[in-house]
Amino acid sequence: MKYYLRKTGYFVLTLWAAITLNFLIPRLQPGDPAEVMVRQLTGRGEVDPAQVEAIRTMLGYGDDNVFVAYWKYLVQLSQGDLGISFTYYPFPVTEVISQALPWTLGLIGLTQILAFTVGTLLGAFAAWRRNTTFDSVISVGSTFLGNLQSFWIGMIILFILAYELGWFPASGGFGYTDPGWSWLFVADVVSHGFLPALTLMVTAPIGFILGMRNTMVQELGGDYIRLAQAAGLSDRTTALAYAARNALLPTVTSFALSLGVLMGGSILIESLYDYPGMGRLMGEATSNRDFPLMQAILLATITIVLTASFVVDLLYGIIDPRARRAR
């Protein structure tokens, strides 16, 4: 029980720190969001100070000091009120995010599960066939691909598969089909999401491949493996049923950590493919100094990653009882 209480305490403390940083970071950026909004509404370079002051008051960016603003922010957050988006005025931020979040969750969730499955299997097989050509190709190839930027990989994939060959759409989340639960619409969404998912899949499994391979190589040198082999078990049984199972435990922990890296990389990839997810929304919010939308996107991203890490920590305590007894 102490293990789960300790993990819950860490989760709450980290979430509070993330909420506080989420409040401070957008306000440290240069520029006045009220002036940006007035320029957008009027379409002129010059702004009227009275209009700017009225917009500040309406959006809750009046003359309050930072502590009063922080308290108001916490109260609004507890009520589920994330403010009004400057970019999509007068729509509330929650409504804007609710339109984009499912696209990102679908793209990231499917990519992460595939990356974990493919990376773990390739890493385990490379360790079992260590010091062979297959192991060398997997290890060297993973190291090489891991040094490439996802944005450049995406541009190459976009140029070849979309513009040169024309096999997949170059941008968007769906084409001219009517949104709804029909096979035509689902096929259209899969077709539009294939290139962003493929771009993320080039580098996403690398951490799982190298981590699983290195851990399993160490496990294959353990005394219990030699004992199993001396008892007459085959190499395949000792490698896959014993060494791979023990090597899988650290890889499970890295599942949640890599989720944050993948979500960070998806911001650029969604912008590249004009994919209607949180990444494209973040680009628009940053360009327009849309503080409420930026805060909400950052908070949603951090909360998703922290929640995934918290769930993995709880599951890890069940999978490996030694973690619960560790002090």
CSV table of C-alpha atoms in Angstrom, one decimal:
chain,number,residue,atom,x,y,z
A,1,MET,CA,0.0,0.0,0.0
A,2,LYS,CA,2.9,2.4,0.8
A,3,TYR,CA,4.2,1.9,-2.8
A,4,TYR,CA,0.8,3.1,-4.3
A,5,LEU,CA,0.5,6.0,-1.8
A,6,ARG,CA,4.0,7.1,-2.6
A,7,LYS,CA,3.3,7.0,-6.4
A,8,THR,CA,0.0,8.8,-5.9
A,9,GLY,CA,1.8,11.6,-3.9
A,10,TYR,CA,4.4,12.0,-6.6
A,11,PHE,CA,1.7,12.2,-9.3
A,12,VAL,CA,-0.2,14.9,-7.4
A,13,LEU,CA,2.9,16.9,-6.6
A,14,THR,CA,4.2,16.7,-10.2
A,15,LEU,CA,0.8,17.7,-11.6
A,16,TRP,CA,0.7,20.7,-9.3
A,17,ALA,CA,4.1,21.8,-10.4
A,18,ALA,CA,3.1,21.3,-14.1
A,19,ILE,CA,0.0,23.4,-13.5
A,20,THR,CA,2.0,26.2,-12.0
A,21,LEU,CA,4.6,26.2,-14.7
A,22,ASN,CA,1.8,26.1,-17.3
A,23,PHE,CA,0.5,29.3,-15.8
A,24,LEU,CA,3.9,31.1,-15.7
A,25,ILE,CA,5.5,30.1,-19.0
A,26,PRO,CA,3.1,31.7,-21.5
A,27,ARG,CA,3.0,34.9,-19.5
A,28,LEU,CA,6.8,35.2,-19.8
A,29,GLN,CA,6.6,35.4,-23.6
A,30,PRO,CA,6.9,38.9,-25.2
A,31,GLY,CA,3.8,40.5,-26.7
A,32,ASP,CA,0.4,41.6,-25.5
A,33,PRO,CA,-2.4,39.1,-26.4
A,34,ALA,CA,-5.0,41.8,-26.2
A,35,GLU,CA,-3.2,43.9,-28.8
A,36,VAL,CA,-2.9,40.9,-31.1
A,37,MET,CA,-6.6,40.2,-30.8
A,38,VAL,CA,-7.6,43.8,-31.5
A,39,ARG,CA,-5.3,43.8,-34.6
A,40,GLN,CA,-7.0,40.6,-35.8
A,41,LEU,CA,-10.5,42.0,-35.2
A,42,THR,CA,-9.9,45.4,-36.8
A,43,GLY,CA,-7.4,44.3,-39.5
A,44,ARG,CA,-5.3,47.4,-38.9
A,45,GLY,CA,-1.7,47.9,-37.6
A,46,GLU,CA,-2.6,50.7,-35.2
A,47,VAL,CA,-4.7,49.8,-32.1
A,48,ASP,CA,-6.9,51.9,-29.9
A,49,PRO,CA,-5.7,51.7,-26.2
A,50,ALA,CA,-9.3,51.8,-25.0
A,51,GLN,CA,-10.2,48.7,-27.1
A,52,VAL,CA,-7.1,46.9,-25.8
A,53,GLU,CA,-8.0,47.7,-22.2
A,54,ALA,CA,-11.6,46.5,-22.9
A,55,ILE,CA,-10.4,43.2,-24.4
A,56,ARG,CA,-8.0,42.7,-21.4
A,57,THR,CA,-10.9,43.2,-18.9
A,58,MET,CA,-13.2,40.9,-20.9
A,59,LEU,CA,-10.6,38.1,-21.1
A,60,GLY,CA,-9.5,38.4,-17.5
A,61,TYR,CA,-6.1,40.0,-18.2
A,62,GLY,CA,-6.8,43.2,-16.3
A,63,ASP,CA,-4.6,44.9,-13.7
A,64,ASP,CA,-4.5,41.9,-11.4
A,65,ASN,CA,-1.1,41.0,-10.0
A,66,VAL,CA,0.4,37.6,-10.7
A,67,PHE,CA,-0.8,36.1,-7.4
A,68,VAL,CA,-4.4,37.2,-7.9
A,69,ALA,CA,-4.3,36.0,-11.5
A,70,TYR,CA,-2.8,32.6,-10.3
A,71,TRP,CA,-5.6,32.2,-7.8
A,72,LYS,CA,-8.2,33.0,-10.4
A,73,TYR,CA,-6.6,30.5,-12.8
A,74,LEU,CA,-6.7,27.7,-10.2
A,75,VAL,CA,-10.4,28.5,-9.4
A,76,GLN,CA,-11.3,28.5,-13.1
A,77,LEU,CA,-9.3,25.3,-13.6
A,78,SER,CA,-11.2,23.5,-10.8
A,79,GLN,CA,-14.4,24.5,-12.5
A,80,GLY,CA,-13.3,23.2,-15.9
A,81,ASP,CA,-13.2,26.8,-17.3
A,82,LEU,CA,-10.1,27.2,-19.5
A,83,GLY,CA,-11.1,30.6,-20.9
A,84,ILE,CA,-11.9,31.8,-24.3
A,85,SER,CA,-9.7,31.3,-27.3
A,86,PHE,CA,-8.3,34.5,-28.9
A,87,THR,CA,-7.8,32.7,-32.2
A,88,TYR,CA,-11.2,31.1,-32.4
A,89,TYR,CA,-13.1,33.9,-30.6
A,90,PRO,CA,-15.8,33.7,-29.2
A,91,PHE,CA,-15.5,29.8,-28.8
A,92,PRO,CA,-14.3,28.5,-25.4
A,93,VAL,CA,-11.0,26.7,-25.3
A,94,THR,CA,-12.5,23.4,-24.1
A,95,GLU,CA,-14.7,23.3,-27.3
A,96,VAL,CA,-11.7,24.0,-29.5
A,97,ILE,CA,-9.5,21.4,-27.9
A,98,SER,CA,-12.3,18.8,-27.9
A,99,GLN,CA,-12.3,19.1,-31.7
A,100,ALA,CA,-8.5,18.5,-32.0
A,101,LEU,CA,-7.7,16.1,-29.1
A,102,PRO,CA,-9.3,12.9,-30.6
A,103,TRP,CA,-7.2,13.3,-33.8
A,104,THR,CA,-3.9,13.5,-31.8
A,105,LEU,CA,-4.9,10.7,-29.4
A,106,GLY,CA,-5.8,8.4,-32.2
A,107,LEU,CA,-2.5,9.1,-34.1
A,108,ILE,CA,-0.2,9.0,-31.0
A,109,GLY,CA,-2.0,6.1,-29.3
A,110,LEU,CA,-1.9,3.8,-32.4
A,111,THR,CA,1.7,4.8,-33.2
A,112,GLN,CA,2.9,4.2,-29.7
A,113,ILE,CA,1.3,0.8,-29.4
A,114,LEU,CA,2.7,-0.3,-32.8
A,115,ALA,CA,6.2,1.1,-31.9
A,116,PHE,CA,6.2,-0.7,-28.6
A,117,THR,CA,5.2,-4.0,-30.2
A,118,VAL,CA,7.5,-3.8,-33.2
A,119,GLY,CA,10.5,-2.4,-31.2
A,120,THR,CA,10.2,-5.0,-28.4
A,121,LEU,CA,10.0,-7.9,-30.9
A,122,LEU,CA,12.9,-6.7,-33.0
A,123,GLY,CA,15.0,-6.0,-29.9
A,124,ALA,CA,14.3,-9.4,-28.4
A,125,PHE,CA,15.1,-11.2,-31.7
A,126,ALA,CA,18.3,-9.2,-32.2
A,127,ALA,CA,19.4,-10.1,-28.7
A,128,TRP,CA,18.6,-13.8,-29.3
A,129,ARG,CA,20.5,-13.7,-32.6
A,130,ARG,CA,23.3,-11.5,-31.2
A,131,ASN,CA,26.5,-11.0,-33.1
A,132,THR,CA,24.8,-12.1,-36.3
A,133,THR,CA,24.2,-10.0,-39.5
A,134,PHE,CA,20.6,-9.4,-38.4
A,135,ASP,CA,21.7,-8.0,-35.0
A,136,SER,CA,24.3,-5.7,-36.7
A,137,VAL,CA,21.7,-4.4,-39.2
A,138,ILE,CA,19.1,-3.7,-36.5
A,139,SER,CA,21.6,-2.1,-34.1
A,140,VAL,CA,23.5,0.1,-36.6
A,141,GLY,CA,20.3,0.9,-38.5
A,142,SER,CA,18.5,2.0,-35.3
A,143,THR,CA,21.4,4.2,-34.2
A,144,PHE,CA,21.5,5.8,-37.6
A,145,LEU,CA,17.8,6.5,-37.8
A,146,GLY,CA,17.8,7.7,-34.2
A,147,ASN,CA,20.1,10.6,-35.2
A,148,LEU,CA,17.7,11.8,-37.9
A,149,GLN,CA,15.1,14.5,-37.3
A,150,SER,CA,11.5,13.5,-37.7
A,151,PHE,CA,10.8,16.7,-39.5
A,152,TRP,CA,13.3,15.9,-42.3
A,153,ILE,CA,12.0,12.3,-42.5
A,154,GLY,CA,8.5,13.6,-42.8
A,155,MET,CA,9.5,16.0,-45.7
A,156,ILE,CA,11.2,13.1,-47.6
A,157,ILE,CA,8.2,10.8,-47.1
A,158,LEU,CA,5.8,13.6,-48.1
A,159,PHE,CA,7.7,14.4,-51.2
A,160,ILE,CA,8.0,10.8,-52.4
A,161,LEU,CA,4.7,9.2,-51.4
A,162,ALA,CA,2.4,12.2,-51.7
A,163,TYR,CA,3.8,14.5,-54.4
A,164,GLU,CA,5.8,12.2,-56.6
A,165,LEU,CA,3.8,8.9,-56.4
A,166,GLY,CA,0.5,10.4,-55.3
A,167,TRP,CA,-0.4,7.3,-53.2
A,168,PHE,CA,-1.6,9.2,-50.2
A,169,PRO,CA,-3.1,12.7,-49.4
A,170,ALA,CA,-0.5,15.3,-48.6
A,171,SER,CA,-2.5,17.1,-45.9
A,172,GLY,CA,-5.6,17.2,-43.7
A,173,GLY,CA,-7.4,14.7,-41.6
A,174,PHE,CA,-10.1,13.7,-44.2
A,175,GLY,CA,-11.2,14.7,-47.7
A,176,TYR,CA,-14.6,15.4,-49.1
A,177,THR,CA,-16.4,12.6,-47.4
A,178,ASP,CA,-19.1,13.4,-44.8
A,179,PRO,CA,-17.8,12.9,-41.2
A,180,GLY,CA,-19.5,9.9,-39.6
A,181,TRP,CA,-19.2,6.2,-38.7
A,182,SER,CA,-19.1,4.9,-42.2
A,183,TRP,CA,-16.5,2.7,-43.9
A,184,LEU,CA,-15.9,5.4,-46.5
A,185,PHE,CA,-15.1,8.0,-43.9
A,186,VAL,CA,-12.9,5.6,-41.8
A,187,ALA,CA,-10.9,4.6,-44.9
A,188,ASP,CA,-10.5,8.3,-45.8
A,189,VAL,CA,-9.2,9.1,-42.2
A,190,VAL,CA,-6.8,6.2,-42.3
A,191,SER,CA,-5.5,7.3,-45.7
A,192,HIS,CA,-4.9,10.8,-44.5
A,193,GLY,CA,-3.3,9.7,-41.2
A,194,PHE,CA,-1.0,7.1,-42.8
A,195,LEU,CA,1.9,9.5,-43.7
A,196,PRO,CA,2.0,11.2,-40.3
A,197,ALA,CA,1.9,7.8,-38.6
A,198,LEU,CA,4.6,6.4,-40.9
A,199,THR,CA,6.8,9.4,-40.2
A,200,LEU,CA,6.5,8.9,-36.4
A,201,MET,CA,7.0,5.1,-36.8
A,202,VAL,CA,10.4,5.6,-38.4
A,203,THR,CA,12.0,6.7,-35.1
A,204,ALA,CA,9.4,5.8,-32.4
A,205,PRO,CA,10.5,2.0,-32.0
A,206,ILE,CA,14.2,2.8,-31.8
A,207,GLY,CA,14.3,3.3,-28.0
A,208,PHE,CA,12.3,0.0,-27.5
A,209,ILE,CA,14.6,-1.9,-29.9
A,210,LEU,CA,17.9,-0.8,-28.3
A,211,GLY,CA,16.6,-1.0,-24.7
A,212,MET,CA,15.1,-4.4,-25.2
A,213,ARG,CA,18.2,-5.7,-27.0
A,214,ASN,CA,20.7,-4.5,-24.4
A,215,THR,CA,18.7,-5.6,-21.4
A,216,MET,CA,18.0,-9.1,-22.9
A,217,VAL,CA,21.7,-9.6,-23.7
A,218,GLN,CA,22.5,-9.0,-20.1
A,219,GLU,CA,19.7,-11.4,-19.0
A,220,LEU,CA,21.0,-14.1,-21.4
A,221,GLY,CA,24.3,-14.0,-19.5
A,222,GLY,CA,22.6,-14.7,-16.2
A,223,ASP,CA,23.2,-17.8,-14.1
A,224,TYR,CA,19.5,-18.9,-14.3
A,225,ILE,CA,19.8,-19.0,-18.1
A,226,ARG,CA,22.9,-21.3,-17.9
A,227,LEU,CA,20.9,-23.4,-15.3
A,228,ALA,CA,18.0,-23.7,-17.7
A,229,GLN,CA,20.2,-24.7,-20.6
A,230,ALA,CA,22.0,-27.3,-18.3
A,231,ALA,CA,18.5,-28.7,-17.5
A,232,GLY,CA,18.0,-29.4,-21.2
A,233,LEU,CA,15.8,-26.5,-22.2
A,234,SER,CA,16.2,-25.3,-25.8
A,235,ASP,CA,17.9,-22.0,-26.6
A,236,ARG,CA,14.6,-20.6,-28.0
A,237,THR,CA,12.7,-21.5,-24.8
A,238,THR,CA,15.4,-20.0,-22.5
A,239,ALA,CA,15.6,-16.9,-24.6
A,240,LEU,CA,12.0,-16.1,-25.2
A,241,ALA,CA,10.2,-17.6,-22.2
A,242,TYR,CA,12.8,-16.5,-19.5
A,243,ALA,CA,15.2,-13.9,-20.7
A,244,ALA,CA,12.7,-11.9,-22.8
A,245,ARG,CA,10.1,-11.9,-20.1
A,246,ASN,CA,12.6,-10.4,-17.5
A,247,ALA,CA,14.0,-8.0,-20.0
A,248,LEU,CA,10.5,-6.7,-20.8
A,249,LEU,CA,10.0,-5.1,-17.3
A,250,PRO,CA,12.3,-2.0,-17.9
A,251,THR,CA,10.8,-1.6,-21.4
A,252,VAL,CA,7.4,-1.3,-19.8
A,253,THR,CA,8.6,1.7,-17.8
A,254,SER,CA,10.0,3.4,-20.9
A,255,PHE,CA,6.6,3.1,-22.5
A,256,ALA,CA,5.2,6.1,-20.6
A,257,LEU,CA,8.5,8.1,-20.9
A,258,SER,CA,8.6,7.7,-24.7
A,259,LEU,CA,5.0,8.9,-24.9
A,260,GLY,CA,6.0,12.4,-23.9
A,261,VAL,CA,8.8,12.4,-26.6
A,262,LEU,CA,6.3,11.1,-29.2
A,263,MET,CA,3.8,13.8,-28.3
A,264,GLY,CA,6.4,16.5,-28.6
A,265,GLY,CA,7.5,15.2,-32.0
A,266,SER,CA,4.0,15.1,-33.2
A,267,ILE,CA,3.6,18.9,-32.9
A,268,LEU,CA,6.0,19.4,-35.8
A,269,ILE,CA,4.7,16.4,-37.8
A,270,GLU,CA,1.0,17.6,-37.5
A,271,SER,CA,2.1,21.0,-38.7
A,272,LEU,CA,4.0,19.5,-41.6
A,273,TYR,CA,1.0,17.5,-42.8
A,274,ASP,CA,-1.6,20.1,-41.7
A,275,TYR,CA,-3.2,17.3,-39.6
A,276,PRO,CA,-6.1,18.6,-37.5
A,277,GLY,CA,-4.7,17.7,-34.1
A,278,MET,CA,-3.2,19.4,-31.1
A,279,GLY,CA,0.1,20.1,-32.9
A,280,ARG,CA,-1.4,22.3,-35.5
A,281,LEU,CA,-3.5,23.9,-32.9
A,282,MET,CA,-0.4,24.7,-30.8
A,283,GLY,CA,1.3,26.3,-33.8
A,284,GLU,CA,-1.8,28.6,-34.3
A,285,ALA,CA,-1.9,29.4,-30.6
A,286,THR,CA,1.8,30.3,-30.5
A,287,SER,CA,1.6,32.5,-33.6
A,288,ASN,CA,-1.4,34.5,-32.3
A,289,ARG,CA,-0.2,34.7,-28.6
A,290,ASP,CA,-3.3,32.8,-27.7
A,291,PHE,CA,-2.4,32.3,-24.0
A,292,PRO,CA,-5.6,30.4,-22.9
A,293,LEU,CA,-5.3,28.0,-25.8
A,294,MET,CA,-1.5,27.5,-25.2
A,295,GLN,CA,-2.1,26.9,-21.5
A,296,ALA,CA,-4.9,24.4,-22.2
A,297,ILE,CA,-2.8,22.5,-24.8
A,298,LEU,CA,0.2,22.3,-22.6
A,299,LEU,CA,-1.9,21.3,-19.6
A,300,ALA,CA,-3.7,18.6,-21.6
A,301,THR,CA,-0.4,17.2,-23.0
A,302,ILE,CA,1.3,17.2,-19.6
A,303,THR,CA,-1.7,15.6,-17.9
A,304,ILE,CA,-1.9,12.8,-20.5
A,305,VAL,CA,1.8,12.0,-20.1
A,306,LEU,CA,1.7,12.1,-16.3
A,307,THR,CA,-1.4,10.0,-16.2
A,308,ALA,CA,0.1,7.4,-18.5
A,309,SER,CA,3.3,7.3,-16.4
A,310,PHE,CA,1.2,7.0,-13.2
A,311,VAL,CA,-0.8,4.1,-14.6
A,312,VAL,CA,2.4,2.3,-15.8
A,313,ASP,CA,3.9,2.8,-12.3
A,314,LEU,CA,0.8,1.2,-10.7
A,315,LEU,CA,0.9,-1.7,-13.2
A,316,TYR,CA,4.7,-2.1,-12.7
A,317,GLY,CA,4.0,-2.7,-9.0
A,318,ILE,CA,1.7,-5.5,-9.9
A,319,ILE,CA,4.0,-7.0,-12.6
A,320,ASP,CA,7.1,-6.9,-10.5
A,321,PRO,CA,6.5,-7.3,-6.7
A,322,ARG,CA,10.1,-6.3,-6.0
A,323,ALA,CA,9.2,-2.7,-6.9
A,324,ARG,CA,6.6,-2.6,-4.0
A,325,ARG,CA,9.2,-3.8,-1.5
A,326,ALA,CA,11.9,-1.3,-2.6
A,327,ARG,CA,12.5,1.7,-0.3
